[in-house]
mmCIF file of C-alpha atoms in Angstrom:
data_model
loop_
_atom_site.group_PDB
_atom_site.id
_atom_site.type_symbol
_atom_site.label_atom_id
_atom_site.label_comp_id
_atom_site.label_asym_id
_atom_site.label_seq_id
_atom_site.Cartn_x
_atom_site.Cartn_y
_atom_site.Cartn_z
ATOM 1 C CA MET O 152 116.642 -28.486 -111.331
ATOM 2 C CA ILE O 153 120.510 -29.804 -111.573
ATOM 3 C CA GLN O 154 121.743 -26.413 -111.915
ATOM 4 C CA SER O 155 120.023 -24.829 -109.102
ATOM 5 C CA SER O 156 120.908 -28.487 -107.278
ATOM 6 C CA CYS O 157 124.680 -27.595 -108.181
ATOM 7 C CA LEU O 158 124.673 -23.757 -107.209
ATOM 8 C CA LEU O 159 123.445 -25.005 -103.749
ATOM 9 C CA ILE O 160 125.890 -28.123 -103.365
ATOM 10 C CA MET O 161 129.054 -26.319 -104.696
ATOM 11 C CA LYS O 162 127.909 -22.843 -102.435
ATOM 12 C CA MET O 163 127.688 -25.790 -99.100
ATOM 13 C CA GLN O 164 131.315 -26.943 -100.337
ATOM 14 C CA TRP O 165 132.920 -24.015 -100.888
ATOM 15 C CA ASP O 166 131.514 -21.423 -98.248
ATOM 16 C CA PRO O 167 133.878 -23.410 -95.687
ATOM 17 C CA ILE O 168 136.817 -24.069 -97.698
ATOM 18 C CA SER O 169 136.061 -20.340 -98.743
ATOM 19 C CA GLN O 170 136.506 -19.020 -95.705
ATOM 20 C CA TYR O 171 139.198 -21.360 -94.103
ATOM 21 C CA LEU O 172 141.767 -19.821 -96.683
ATOM 22 C CA LYS O 173 140.687 -16.579 -96.154
ATOM 23 C CA ILE O 174 142.689 -17.480 -92.979
ATOM 24 C CA SER O 175 145.031 -19.417 -94.628
ATOM 25 C CA ARG O 176 146.170 -16.496 -96.689
ATOM 26 C CA SER O 177 147.602 -14.655 -93.599
ATOM 27 C CA ARG O 178 148.846 -17.295 -91.925
ATOM 28 C CA LEU O 179 150.471 -19.607 -94.696
ATOM 29 C CA ASP O 180 152.171 -18.350 -98.102
ATOM 30 C CA MET O 181 150.892 -18.795 -101.322
ATOM 31 C CA LYS O 182 151.986 -22.191 -102.553
ATOM 32 C CA THR O 183 150.581 -23.577 -99.307
ATOM 33 C CA ALA O 184 146.996 -21.574 -100.452
ATOM 34 C CA LYS O 185 147.539 -22.496 -103.762
ATOM 35 C CA VAL O 186 147.117 -26.202 -102.746
ATOM 36 C CA LEU O 187 144.174 -25.609 -100.717
ATOM 37 C CA SER O 188 142.393 -23.627 -103.493
ATOM 38 C CA THR O 189 143.335 -26.938 -105.789
ATOM 39 C CA ALA O 190 141.801 -29.112 -103.032
ATOM 40 C CA ALA O 191 138.485 -27.501 -102.766
ATOM 41 C CA LEU O 192 138.233 -27.468 -106.408
ATOM 42 C CA THR O 193 138.416 -31.463 -106.794
ATOM 43 C CA ILE O 194 135.822 -31.671 -104.149
ATOM 44 C CA VAL O 195 133.208 -29.482 -105.808
ATOM 45 C CA PHE O 196 133.853 -31.831 -109.372
ATOM 46 C CA SER O 197 133.904 -34.980 -107.691
ATOM 47 C CA THR O 198 130.136 -33.367 -106.417
ATOM 48 C CA LEU O 199 129.399 -32.699 -109.417
ATOM 49 C CA ALA O 200 130.588 -35.988 -111.045
ATOM 50 C CA THR O 201 127.981 -37.453 -108.303
ATOM 51 C CA LEU O 202 124.277 -35.223 -109.677
ATOM 52 C CA PRO O 203 122.844 -37.565 -112.279
ATOM 53 C CA ALA O 204 123.151 -40.450 -109.590
ATOM 54 C CA MET O 205 121.540 -38.360 -106.656
ATOM 55 C CA ALA O 206 118.859 -36.716 -109.634
ATOM 56 C CA ALA O 207 117.818 -39.998 -110.181
ATOM 57 C CA GLU O 208 116.774 -40.615 -106.491
ATOM 58 C CA GLN O 209 113.271 -38.572 -106.705
ATOM 59 C CA PRO O 210 110.277 -39.499 -105.697
ATOM 60 C CA VAL O 211 108.262 -42.382 -107.395
ATOM 61 C CA SER O 212 105.639 -40.495 -110.249
ATOM 62 C CA PRO O 213 102.407 -41.375 -109.792
ATOM 63 C CA LYS O 214 102.435 -42.997 -112.743
ATOM 64 C CA ALA O 215 105.008 -45.061 -111.286
ATOM 65 C CA GLU O 216 103.537 -45.847 -108.401
ATOM 66 C CA GLN O 217 99.969 -46.801 -109.997
ATOM 67 C CA SER O 218 101.599 -49.326 -112.536
ATOM 68 C CA ILE O 219 103.234 -51.449 -108.995
ATOM 69 C CA GLN O 220 99.607 -51.162 -107.747
ATOM 70 C CA ASN O 221 98.275 -52.588 -110.854
ATOM 71 C CA SER O 222 100.768 -55.154 -111.083
ATOM 72 C CA LEU O 223 99.684 -56.275 -107.463
ATOM 73 C CA PRO O 224 96.689 -59.204 -106.402
ATOM 74 C CA ASN O 225 93.512 -57.634 -104.783
ATOM 75 C CA VAL O 226 93.204 -59.221 -101.790
ATOM 76 C CA ALA O 227 90.423 -58.565 -99.845
ATOM 77 C CA ILE O 228 90.260 -58.572 -95.970
ATOM 78 C CA LEU O 229 86.790 -59.508 -94.094
ATOM 79 C CA ALA O 230 86.667 -58.577 -90.534
ATOM 80 C CA THR O 231 84.813 -60.694 -87.701
ATOM 81 C CA GLY O 232 85.905 -59.109 -84.788
ATOM 82 C CA GLY O 233 87.616 -62.484 -82.408
ATOM 83 C CA THR O 234 91.224 -61.148 -80.337
ATOM 84 C CA ILE O 235 93.231 -59.838 -83.151
ATOM 85 C CA ALA O 236 90.807 -56.751 -83.464
ATOM 86 C CA SER O 237 90.864 -56.452 -79.058
ATOM 87 C CA LYS O 238 92.522 -54.282 -76.631
ATOM 88 C CA GLY O 239 93.714 -54.694 -72.970
ATOM 89 C CA ALA O 240 93.750 -52.754 -70.448
ATOM 90 C CA GLY O 241 97.632 -52.799 -70.602
ATOM 91 C CA ALA O 242 100.702 -54.576 -72.138
ATOM 92 C CA LEU O 243 100.481 -57.657 -69.978
ATOM 93 C CA ALA O 244 96.781 -57.807 -70.153
ATOM 94 C CA LEU O 245 97.027 -61.015 -72.232
ATOM 95 C CA THR O 246 93.476 -62.667 -71.305
ATOM 96 C CA ASP O 247 91.615 -60.272 -69.474
ATOM 97 C CA TYR O 248 90.961 -58.534 -72.602
ATOM 98 C CA GLY O 249 87.827 -57.032 -74.931
ATOM 99 C CA VAL O 250 84.377 -56.695 -74.460
ATOM 100 C CA GLY O 251 84.979 -58.650 -71.322
ATOM 101 C CA ALA O 252 87.245 -56.349 -70.289
ATOM 102 C CA GLY O 253 85.865 -53.049 -70.829
ATOM 103 C CA GLN O 254 87.485 -52.451 -74.237
ATOM 104 C CA LYS O 255 85.591 -52.148 -77.432
ATOM 105 C CA PRO O 256 86.775 -54.193 -80.458
ATOM 106 C CA VAL O 257 88.455 -51.960 -83.151
ATOM 107 C CA GLY O 258 87.676 -52.151 -86.996
ATOM 108 C CA VAL O 259 88.625 -53.238 -89.717
ATOM 109 C CA GLN O 260 90.122 -50.450 -91.052
ATOM 110 C CA GLN O 261 92.195 -49.643 -87.944
ATOM 111 C CA LEU O 262 93.279 -53.516 -88.450
ATOM 112 C CA VAL O 263 94.482 -53.011 -91.748
ATOM 113 C CA ASP O 264 96.357 -49.281 -90.781
ATOM 114 C CA ALA O 265 98.029 -50.619 -88.029
ATOM 115 C CA VAL O 266 99.555 -53.034 -90.121
ATOM 116 C CA PRO O 267 100.986 -51.134 -93.868
ATOM 117 C CA GLU O 268 103.271 -54.131 -94.557
ATOM 118 C CA ILE O 269 100.340 -55.684 -96.031
ATOM 119 C CA GLN O 270 99.981 -53.274 -98.982
ATOM 120 C CA LYS O 271 103.832 -54.234 -99.965
ATOM 121 C CA PHE O 272 101.736 -58.097 -100.954
ATOM 122 C CA ALA O 273 98.502 -56.851 -102.408
ATOM 123 C CA ASN O 274 95.873 -54.060 -103.201
ATOM 124 C CA ILE O 275 93.759 -54.368 -100.443
ATOM 125 C CA SER O 276 90.061 -53.310 -99.264
ATOM 126 C CA GLY O 277 88.434 -54.146 -96.437
ATOM 127 C CA GLU O 278 84.919 -54.735 -95.154
ATOM 128 C CA GLN O 279 83.166 -55.627 -91.733
ATOM 129 C CA VAL O 280 80.993 -57.981 -92.192
ATOM 130 C CA PHE O 281 80.423 -58.206 -88.050
ATOM 131 C CA ASN O 282 82.685 -57.829 -84.803
ATOM 132 C CA ILE O 283 81.844 -60.367 -82.294
ATOM 133 C CA GLY O 284 84.285 -62.864 -80.483
ATOM 134 C CA SER O 285 83.866 -66.311 -82.375
ATOM 135 C CA SER O 286 82.408 -68.169 -79.150
ATOM 136 C CA LYS O 287 78.959 -65.651 -80.167
ATOM 137 C CA LEU O 288 78.981 -66.492 -83.530
ATOM 138 C CA SER O 289 75.860 -69.108 -85.337
ATOM 139 C CA THR O 290 75.212 -71.098 -87.892
ATOM 140 C CA GLN O 291 73.265 -67.981 -90.295
ATOM 141 C CA ASP O 292 76.554 -65.587 -89.354
ATOM 142 C CA TRP O 293 78.494 -68.753 -91.288
ATOM 143 C CA LEU O 294 76.002 -68.963 -93.413
ATOM 144 C CA LYS O 295 76.397 -64.549 -94.395
ATOM 145 C CA LEU O 296 79.700 -64.853 -94.342
ATOM 146 C CA ALA O 297 80.374 -67.815 -96.653
ATOM 147 C CA LYS O 298 77.427 -66.097 -99.492
ATOM 148 C CA ARG O 299 79.690 -63.273 -99.060
ATOM 149 C CA VAL O 300 82.411 -64.771 -99.914
ATOM 150 C CA ASN O 301 81.172 -66.582 -102.969
ATOM 151 C CA GLU O 302 79.832 -63.416 -103.899
ATOM 152 C CA LEU O 303 83.750 -61.960 -103.584
ATOM 153 C CA LEU O 304 85.097 -64.677 -105.097
ATOM 154 C CA GLU O 305 83.456 -64.176 -108.487
ATOM 155 C CA SER O 306 84.597 -61.061 -109.313
ATOM 156 C CA PRO O 307 87.578 -60.867 -111.133
ATOM 157 C CA SER O 308 89.120 -58.059 -109.697
ATOM 158 C CA VAL O 309 89.451 -60.043 -106.056
ATOM 159 C CA ASP O 310 92.040 -62.655 -106.338
ATOM 160 C CA GLY O 311 91.834 -63.987 -102.805
ATOM 161 C CA ILE O 312 90.621 -63.464 -99.371
ATOM 162 C CA VAL O 313 91.652 -63.282 -95.840
ATOM 163 C CA ILE O 314 89.570 -63.538 -93.041
ATOM 164 C CA THR O 315 89.864 -62.237 -89.049
ATOM 165 C CA HIS O 316 88.744 -64.271 -86.887
ATOM 166 C CA GLY O 317 88.403 -64.986 -82.981
ATOM 167 C CA THR O 318 90.437 -68.201 -82.547
ATOM 168 C CA ASP O 319 87.447 -70.325 -80.420
ATOM 169 C CA THR O 320 85.520 -71.812 -83.665
ATOM 170 C CA LEU O 321 88.094 -70.736 -86.008
ATOM 171 C CA GLU O 322 88.366 -74.840 -87.354
ATOM 172 C CA GLU O 323 85.108 -74.772 -87.685
ATOM 173 C CA THR O 324 84.485 -71.664 -89.325
ATOM 174 C CA ALA O 325 87.152 -72.971 -91.564
ATOM 175 C CA TYR O 326 85.909 -76.075 -92.636
ATOM 176 C CA PHE O 327 82.408 -74.927 -93.022
ATOM 177 C CA LEU O 328 84.182 -72.169 -95.814
ATOM 178 C CA ASN O 329 86.414 -75.368 -97.176
ATOM 179 C CA LEU O 330 82.662 -77.386 -98.157
ATOM 180 C CA VAL O 331 80.899 -74.586 -99.560
ATOM 181 C CA THR O 332 83.209 -72.211 -101.365
ATOM 182 C CA LYS O 333 82.925 -72.556 -104.533
ATOM 183 C CA SER O 334 86.217 -70.928 -105.893
ATOM 184 C CA ASN O 335 89.712 -72.490 -106.615
ATOM 185 C CA LYS O 336 91.421 -68.845 -105.303
ATOM 186 C CA PRO O 337 93.067 -68.638 -101.724
ATOM 187 C CA VAL O 338 90.766 -68.054 -99.256
ATOM 188 C CA VAL O 339 93.105 -67.520 -95.712
ATOM 189 C CA LEU O 340 91.353 -67.844 -91.899
ATOM 190 C CA VAL O 341 94.101 -65.604 -89.700
ATOM 191 C CA ALA O 342 93.513 -64.683 -86.111
ATOM 192 C CA SER O 343 96.115 -63.915 -82.463
ATOM 193 C CA MET O 344 95.980 -65.183 -79.183
ATOM 194 C CA ARG O 345 97.046 -61.556 -77.726
ATOM 195 C CA PRO O 346 95.232 -58.852 -78.282
ATOM 196 C CA ALA O 347 96.547 -55.930 -80.455
ATOM 197 C CA THR O 348 98.057 -53.998 -77.295
ATOM 198 C CA ALA O 349 99.433 -57.092 -75.510
ATOM 199 C CA LEU O 350 103.216 -56.970 -75.568
ATOM 200 C CA SER O 351 104.669 -59.394 -78.219
ATOM 201 C CA ALA O 352 101.443 -59.456 -79.762
ATOM 202 C CA ASP O 353 101.446 -62.141 -82.502
ATOM 203 C CA GLY O 354 98.557 -60.784 -84.321
ATOM 204 C CA PRO O 355 100.301 -57.967 -86.943
ATOM 205 C CA LEU O 356 102.842 -60.538 -88.466
ATOM 206 C CA ASN O 357 99.776 -63.388 -88.830
ATOM 207 C CA LEU O 358 98.075 -60.457 -90.615
ATOM 208 C CA VAL O 359 101.213 -59.901 -92.846
ATOM 209 C CA ASN O 360 101.233 -63.652 -93.142
ATOM 210 C CA ALA O 361 97.934 -64.095 -94.310
ATOM 211 C CA VAL O 362 97.872 -61.100 -97.026
ATOM 212 C CA ALA O 363 100.883 -62.650 -98.351
ATOM 213 C CA LEU O 364 99.667 -66.318 -98.386
ATOM 214 C CA ALA O 365 96.209 -65.196 -100.104
ATOM 215 C CA ALA O 366 98.289 -63.461 -102.394
ATOM 216 C CA SER O 367 100.593 -65.827 -103.413
ATOM 217 C CA LYS O 368 99.300 -68.059 -106.713
ATOM 218 C CA ALA O 369 101.079 -71.043 -104.971
ATOM 219 C CA ALA O 370 98.121 -70.991 -102.937
ATOM 220 C CA LYS O 371 95.295 -71.593 -105.380
ATOM 221 C CA ASP O 372 93.621 -74.725 -105.754
ATOM 222 C CA LYS O 373 94.782 -75.497 -101.839
ATOM 223 C CA GLY O 374 91.118 -75.397 -100.207
ATOM 224 C CA VAL O 375 90.628 -72.837 -97.629
ATOM 225 C CA MET O 376 94.276 -72.643 -95.395
ATOM 226 C CA VAL O 377 94.436 -71.049 -91.503
ATOM 227 C CA VAL O 378 97.671 -69.020 -90.930
ATOM 228 C CA MET O 379 98.821 -68.499 -87.798
ATOM 229 C CA ASN O 380 102.368 -68.508 -85.965
ATOM 230 C CA ASP O 381 104.167 -69.248 -89.429
ATOM 231 C CA GLN O 382 101.915 -72.208 -90.029
ATOM 232 C CA ILE O 383 100.267 -72.681 -92.961
ATOM 233 C CA SER O 384 96.992 -75.379 -91.958
ATOM 234 C CA PRO O 385 94.875 -76.804 -93.717
ATOM 235 C CA ALA O 386 90.963 -76.643 -92.396
ATOM 236 C CA PHE O 387 90.596 -80.302 -92.406
ATOM 237 C CA GLY O 388 93.377 -81.138 -90.314
ATOM 238 C CA VAL O 389 93.611 -77.883 -88.007
ATOM 239 C CA THR O 390 92.434 -77.796 -84.326
ATOM 240 C CA LYS O 391 93.097 -75.740 -81.204
ATOM 241 C CA THR O 392 95.533 -77.552 -78.582
ATOM 242 C CA ASN O 393 95.742 -74.712 -76.457
ATOM 243 C CA SER O 394 93.773 -72.340 -74.447
ATOM 244 C CA THR O 395 96.836 -69.708 -74.325
ATOM 245 C CA ASN O 396 99.542 -70.443 -76.266
ATOM 246 C CA VAL O 397 100.546 -69.029 -79.152
ATOM 247 C CA ALA O 398 101.392 -72.065 -80.773
ATOM 248 C CA THR O 399 98.014 -73.640 -80.323
ATOM 249 C CA PHE O 400 96.801 -74.737 -83.705
ATOM 250 C CA LYS O 401 98.022 -78.350 -85.062
ATOM 251 C CA CYS O 402 97.053 -80.823 -87.230
ATOM 252 C CA PRO O 403 97.685 -83.927 -85.018
ATOM 253 C CA ASP O 404 96.724 -86.700 -87.922
ATOM 254 C CA THR O 405 97.374 -84.202 -91.518
ATOM 255 C CA GLY O 406 100.187 -82.700 -90.112
ATOM 256 C CA TYR O 407 100.657 -78.992 -91.810
ATOM 257 C CA MET O 408 100.399 -77.854 -95.446
ATOM 258 C CA GLY O 409 103.367 -76.010 -95.401
ATOM 259 C CA TYR O 410 105.022 -72.433 -93.711
ATOM 260 C CA MET O 411 105.673 -69.607 -94.080
ATOM 261 C CA GLN O 412 109.447 -67.910 -94.204
ATOM 262 C CA ASN O 413 109.810 -64.090 -94.990
ATOM 263 C CA ASN O 414 106.354 -64.124 -95.832
ATOM 264 C CA VAL O 415 106.726 -66.622 -98.538
ATOM 265 C CA PRO O 416 104.444 -69.855 -98.656
ATOM 266 C CA TYR O 417 106.495 -73.282 -98.720
ATOM 267 C CA PHE O 418 104.438 -75.754 -99.072
ATOM 268 C CA VAL O 419 105.090 -79.675 -98.311
ATOM 269 C CA SER O 420 101.990 -81.554 -99.082
ATOM 270 C CA SER O 421 97.749 -80.678 -100.558
ATOM 271 C CA PRO O 422 94.809 -81.735 -99.670
ATOM 272 C CA THR O 423 93.426 -84.864 -101.082
ATOM 273 C CA LYS O 424 90.247 -84.762 -99.329
ATOM 274 C CA LYS O 425 87.217 -82.863 -101.930
ATOM 275 C CA HIS O 426 87.176 -79.064 -101.022
ATOM 276 C CA THR O 427 85.588 -76.400 -102.282
ATOM 277 C CA VAL O 428 84.915 -76.842 -106.113
ATOM 278 C CA ASN O 429 85.067 -80.032 -105.723
ATOM 279 C CA THR O 430 81.949 -80.437 -102.741
ATOM 280 C CA GLU O 431 78.327 -81.097 -103.715
ATOM 281 C CA PHE O 432 76.747 -78.900 -101.120
ATOM 282 C CA ASP O 433 75.053 -75.508 -102.218
ATOM 283 C CA ILE O 434 74.406 -72.602 -99.134
ATOM 284 C CA SER O 435 73.349 -70.034 -102.148
ATOM 285 C CA LYS O 436 69.904 -70.788 -101.484
ATOM 286 C CA LEU O 437 69.785 -71.779 -97.356
ATOM 287 C CA ASP O 438 69.000 -69.435 -94.782
ATOM 288 C CA ALA O 439 69.197 -71.942 -92.215
ATOM 289 C CA LEU O 440 71.134 -75.516 -90.973
ATOM 290 C CA PRO O 441 69.214 -78.797 -89.969
ATOM 291 C CA ARG O 442 69.995 -78.977 -85.840
ATOM 292 C CA VAL O 443 73.059 -80.930 -85.200
ATOM 293 C CA GLU O 444 73.705 -81.740 -81.620
ATOM 294 C CA VAL O 445 77.207 -83.237 -79.823
ATOM 295 C CA ASN O 446 76.987 -85.498 -77.290
ATOM 296 C CA TYR O 447 79.921 -85.703 -74.721
ATOM 297 C CA VAL O 448 80.578 -88.945 -73.182
ATOM 298 C CA VAL O 449 82.251 -89.461 -69.429
ATOM 299 C CA LEU O 450 81.555 -92.266 -67.702
ATOM 300 C CA GLY O 451 78.499 -93.197 -65.987
ATOM 301 C CA SER O 452 76.618 -91.229 -68.828
ATOM 302 C CA ASP O 453 73.081 -92.284 -69.369
ATOM 303 C CA GLY O 454 71.036 -91.776 -72.272
ATOM 304 C CA LYS O 455 69.058 -88.648 -70.877
ATOM 305 C CA LEU O 456 70.826 -86.005 -72.694
ATOM 306 C CA VAL O 457 70.075 -87.878 -76.004
ATOM 307 C CA ASP O 458 66.547 -87.993 -75.084
ATOM 308 C CA ALA O 459 66.259 -85.061 -74.793
ATOM 309 C CA MET O 460 68.455 -83.746 -78.111
ATOM 310 C CA VAL O 461 65.540 -85.274 -80.112
ATOM 311 C CA LYS O 462 63.064 -84.291 -78.488
ATOM 312 C CA ASN O 463 64.033 -80.623 -78.716
ATOM 313 C CA GLY O 464 64.402 -81.451 -82.505
ATOM 314 C CA ALA O 465 67.811 -82.268 -83.185
ATOM 315 C CA LYS O 466 68.026 -83.776 -87.233
ATOM 316 C CA GLY O 467 71.251 -85.155 -86.245
ATOM 317 C CA ILE O 468 73.695 -86.684 -83.527
ATOM 318 C CA ILE O 469 77.076 -86.339 -82.872
ATOM 319 C CA ASN O 470 78.171 -88.562 -80.045
ATOM 320 C CA ALA O 471 81.514 -87.801 -79.054
ATOM 321 C CA GLY O 472 82.834 -91.497 -77.321
ATOM 322 C CA VAL O 473 85.635 -92.087 -75.156
ATOM 323 C CA GLY O 474 88.583 -94.357 -77.006
ATOM 324 C CA HIS O 475 87.657 -95.724 -80.055
ATOM 325 C CA ALA O 476 83.876 -94.665 -80.175
ATOM 326 C CA ASN O 477 83.154 -96.149 -77.392
ATOM 327 C CA MET O 478 79.876 -95.780 -74.717
ATOM 328 C CA PRO O 479 77.896 -96.379 -71.937
ATOM 329 C CA ASN O 480 75.161 -99.773 -72.649
ATOM 330 C CA ASP O 481 72.563 -96.578 -71.978
ATOM 331 C CA VAL O 482 73.567 -93.872 -74.210
ATOM 332 C CA ASN O 483 73.705 -96.390 -76.712
ATOM 333 C CA LYS O 484 70.183 -97.688 -76.383
ATOM 334 C CA SER O 485 69.034 -94.281 -76.120
ATOM 335 C CA LEU O 486 71.344 -93.324 -79.415
ATOM 336 C CA ALA O 487 69.435 -96.738 -80.867
ATOM 337 C CA GLU O 488 66.493 -95.427 -80.676
ATOM 338 C CA ALA O 489 66.745 -91.747 -81.367
ATOM 339 C CA VAL O 490 67.851 -93.273 -85.003
ATOM 340 C CA LYS O 491 64.573 -95.296 -84.795
ATOM 341 C CA GLN O 492 62.394 -91.799 -85.421
ATOM 342 C CA GLY O 493 64.793 -90.441 -87.630
ATOM 343 C CA VAL O 494 67.874 -88.769 -86.163
ATOM 344 C CA VAL O 495 70.886 -89.442 -87.923
ATOM 345 C CA VAL O 496 73.870 -91.204 -85.681
ATOM 346 C CA VAL O 497 77.416 -90.191 -86.321
ATOM 347 C CA ALA O 498 79.953 -92.502 -83.834
ATOM 348 C CA GLY O 499 82.903 -90.056 -82.976
ATOM 349 C CA SER O 500 85.483 -89.524 -79.829
ATOM 350 C CA ARG O 501 86.429 -86.830 -77.891
ATOM 351 C CA VAL O 502 89.854 -87.992 -78.288
ATOM 352 C CA GLY O 503 90.952 -85.144 -80.711
ATOM 353 C CA SER O 504 92.843 -87.346 -83.057
ATOM 354 C CA GLY O 505 92.518 -90.809 -83.939
ATOM 355 C CA MET O 506 90.307 -92.586 -86.970
ATOM 356 C CA ILE O 507 87.155 -94.040 -86.056
ATOM 357 C CA THR O 508 85.906 -96.684 -89.336
ATOM 358 C CA PRO O 509 82.739 -98.408 -89.632
ATOM 359 C CA LEU O 510 82.663 -101.666 -87.197
ATOM 360 C CA ASN O 511 79.883 -103.737 -87.255
ATOM 361 C CA LYS O 512 78.854 -102.587 -83.376
ATOM 362 C CA PHE O 513 78.183 -98.931 -85.232
ATOM 363 C CA THR O 514 76.774 -100.321 -88.531
ATOM 364 C CA LYS O 515 74.269 -102.662 -87.325
ATOM 365 C CA GLU O 516 73.097 -99.618 -85.084
ATOM 366 C CA GLY O 517 72.525 -97.529 -88.196
ATOM 367 C CA TYR O 518 75.196 -95.501 -87.250
ATOM 368 C CA VAL O 519 77.876 -94.168 -89.194
ATOM 369 C CA THR O 520 80.774 -93.200 -88.592
ATOM 370 C CA ALA O 521 83.033 -89.756 -88.119
ATOM 371 C CA MET O 522 86.298 -91.160 -89.812
ATOM 372 C CA MET O 523 88.385 -88.520 -88.636
ATOM 373 C CA HIS O 524 86.709 -85.690 -88.191
ATOM 374 C CA ASN O 525 86.746 -84.139 -84.468
ATOM 375 C CA PRO O 526 83.007 -83.884 -82.874
ATOM 376 C CA GLN O 527 83.020 -80.372 -84.270
ATOM 377 C CA LYS O 528 83.633 -81.023 -87.372
ATOM 378 C CA ALA O 529 81.226 -84.059 -87.579
ATOM 379 C CA ARG O 530 78.824 -81.346 -87.010
ATOM 380 C CA ILE O 531 79.652 -79.691 -89.606
ATOM 381 C CA LEU O 532 79.582 -82.336 -92.611
ATOM 382 C CA LEU O 533 76.809 -83.658 -90.864
ATOM 383 C CA MET O 534 74.396 -80.516 -90.755
ATOM 384 C CA LEU O 535 75.724 -79.916 -94.510
ATOM 385 C CA ALA O 536 74.786 -83.382 -95.776
ATOM 386 C CA LEU O 537 71.776 -83.615 -93.841
ATOM 387 C CA THR O 538 70.511 -80.552 -96.474
ATOM 388 C CA LYS O 539 71.401 -83.375 -99.101
ATOM 389 C CA THR O 540 70.399 -86.662 -97.870
ATOM 390 C CA GLN O 541 69.186 -88.406 -94.015
ATOM 391 C CA ASP O 542 70.685 -91.573 -96.086
ATOM 392 C CA PRO O 543 72.913 -93.240 -93.641
ATOM 393 C CA LYS O 544 75.090 -94.772 -96.251
ATOM 394 C CA GLU O 545 75.264 -91.852 -98.380
ATOM 395 C CA ILE O 546 76.543 -90.001 -95.488
ATOM 396 C CA GLN O 547 79.134 -92.411 -94.573
ATOM 397 C CA ARG O 548 80.360 -91.604 -98.313
ATOM 398 C CA MET O 549 80.854 -87.966 -97.191
ATOM 399 C CA PHE O 550 82.439 -88.650 -94.361
ATOM 400 C CA ASN O 551 85.050 -91.093 -96.373
ATOM 401 C CA GLU O 552 85.114 -88.500 -98.802
ATOM 402 C CA TYR O 553 85.458 -84.852 -97.156
#
């Protein structure tokens, strides 16, 4: 093979020179032609000297390629839908896209194929769990997803999981999984604020970072994480703060856990709240979660919505009060009556950040306080807590620890 390459290169290098020498002999004296012949031979021998290097630049053999693949971690991508799997009518369709705009969502294989760079960080397997916007998800969907996550993570052949998700309820799914996943392997949720067809779409790089994070040994024992916009967020602290901006996910009380730089995770903190393998919650045999409602307090609220929640079978109520969980007297009266009927009430705040600690005005009514949980995450913890107990003191302990 090298000999044939040599002959080919010699012919390529020699032919134009030999033609030139024919002309030279007719125009120049023999001495000049001899100099040109020497120069031509120098070119040929210089080319021959490079042949070993050229021979080394052969395609990677199947055996070597298999060895590279074997050295990479295995990451499973579970696709659930959302903007990251959506298309718009054009590059400027940044908010009008997806099923509502008459565009069918893409499946997990299309998602994986569209970003081949993820193959640099892990061996990828893909699975479509569901394909809907996250505003349409149910608690039954959560149970299905969580059971599949735990099933996959039990396998020694799976090193981490990436879940593609819509942004609307991303923080809720992340926190739910943070409480029920029974593995210390990385679980990373990722999404996008712009559809794949949009100008400056954020989904592809977010997905690359998610796979790189899930494949990293440094991401073990960190609980469930969200990676968006180069920022790594803890499931407990992250929340969506803007309806359309790509920098929507922030951690107002906890701060970010770390950052992705050139697809490498750099952690600056670790979660101190109990998560994953250290929680007491087990959903393996659950088919449904207890019904918990959120009562949003505004100026002039009365207790009629609370009364309706109790009438319709709520086992728990998160009261999203104003300020430090304050509420009108009529709301307080209805909530206190709900407690007497066996409903667990958590006093929280609609503010979005800050801590609601146990005070006499809450404890005397039998209320649990939300601590640093926003209303939507308080609802998740209360649903799981109610699978274990209805004792307000025990549930308060859980709100302190989780």
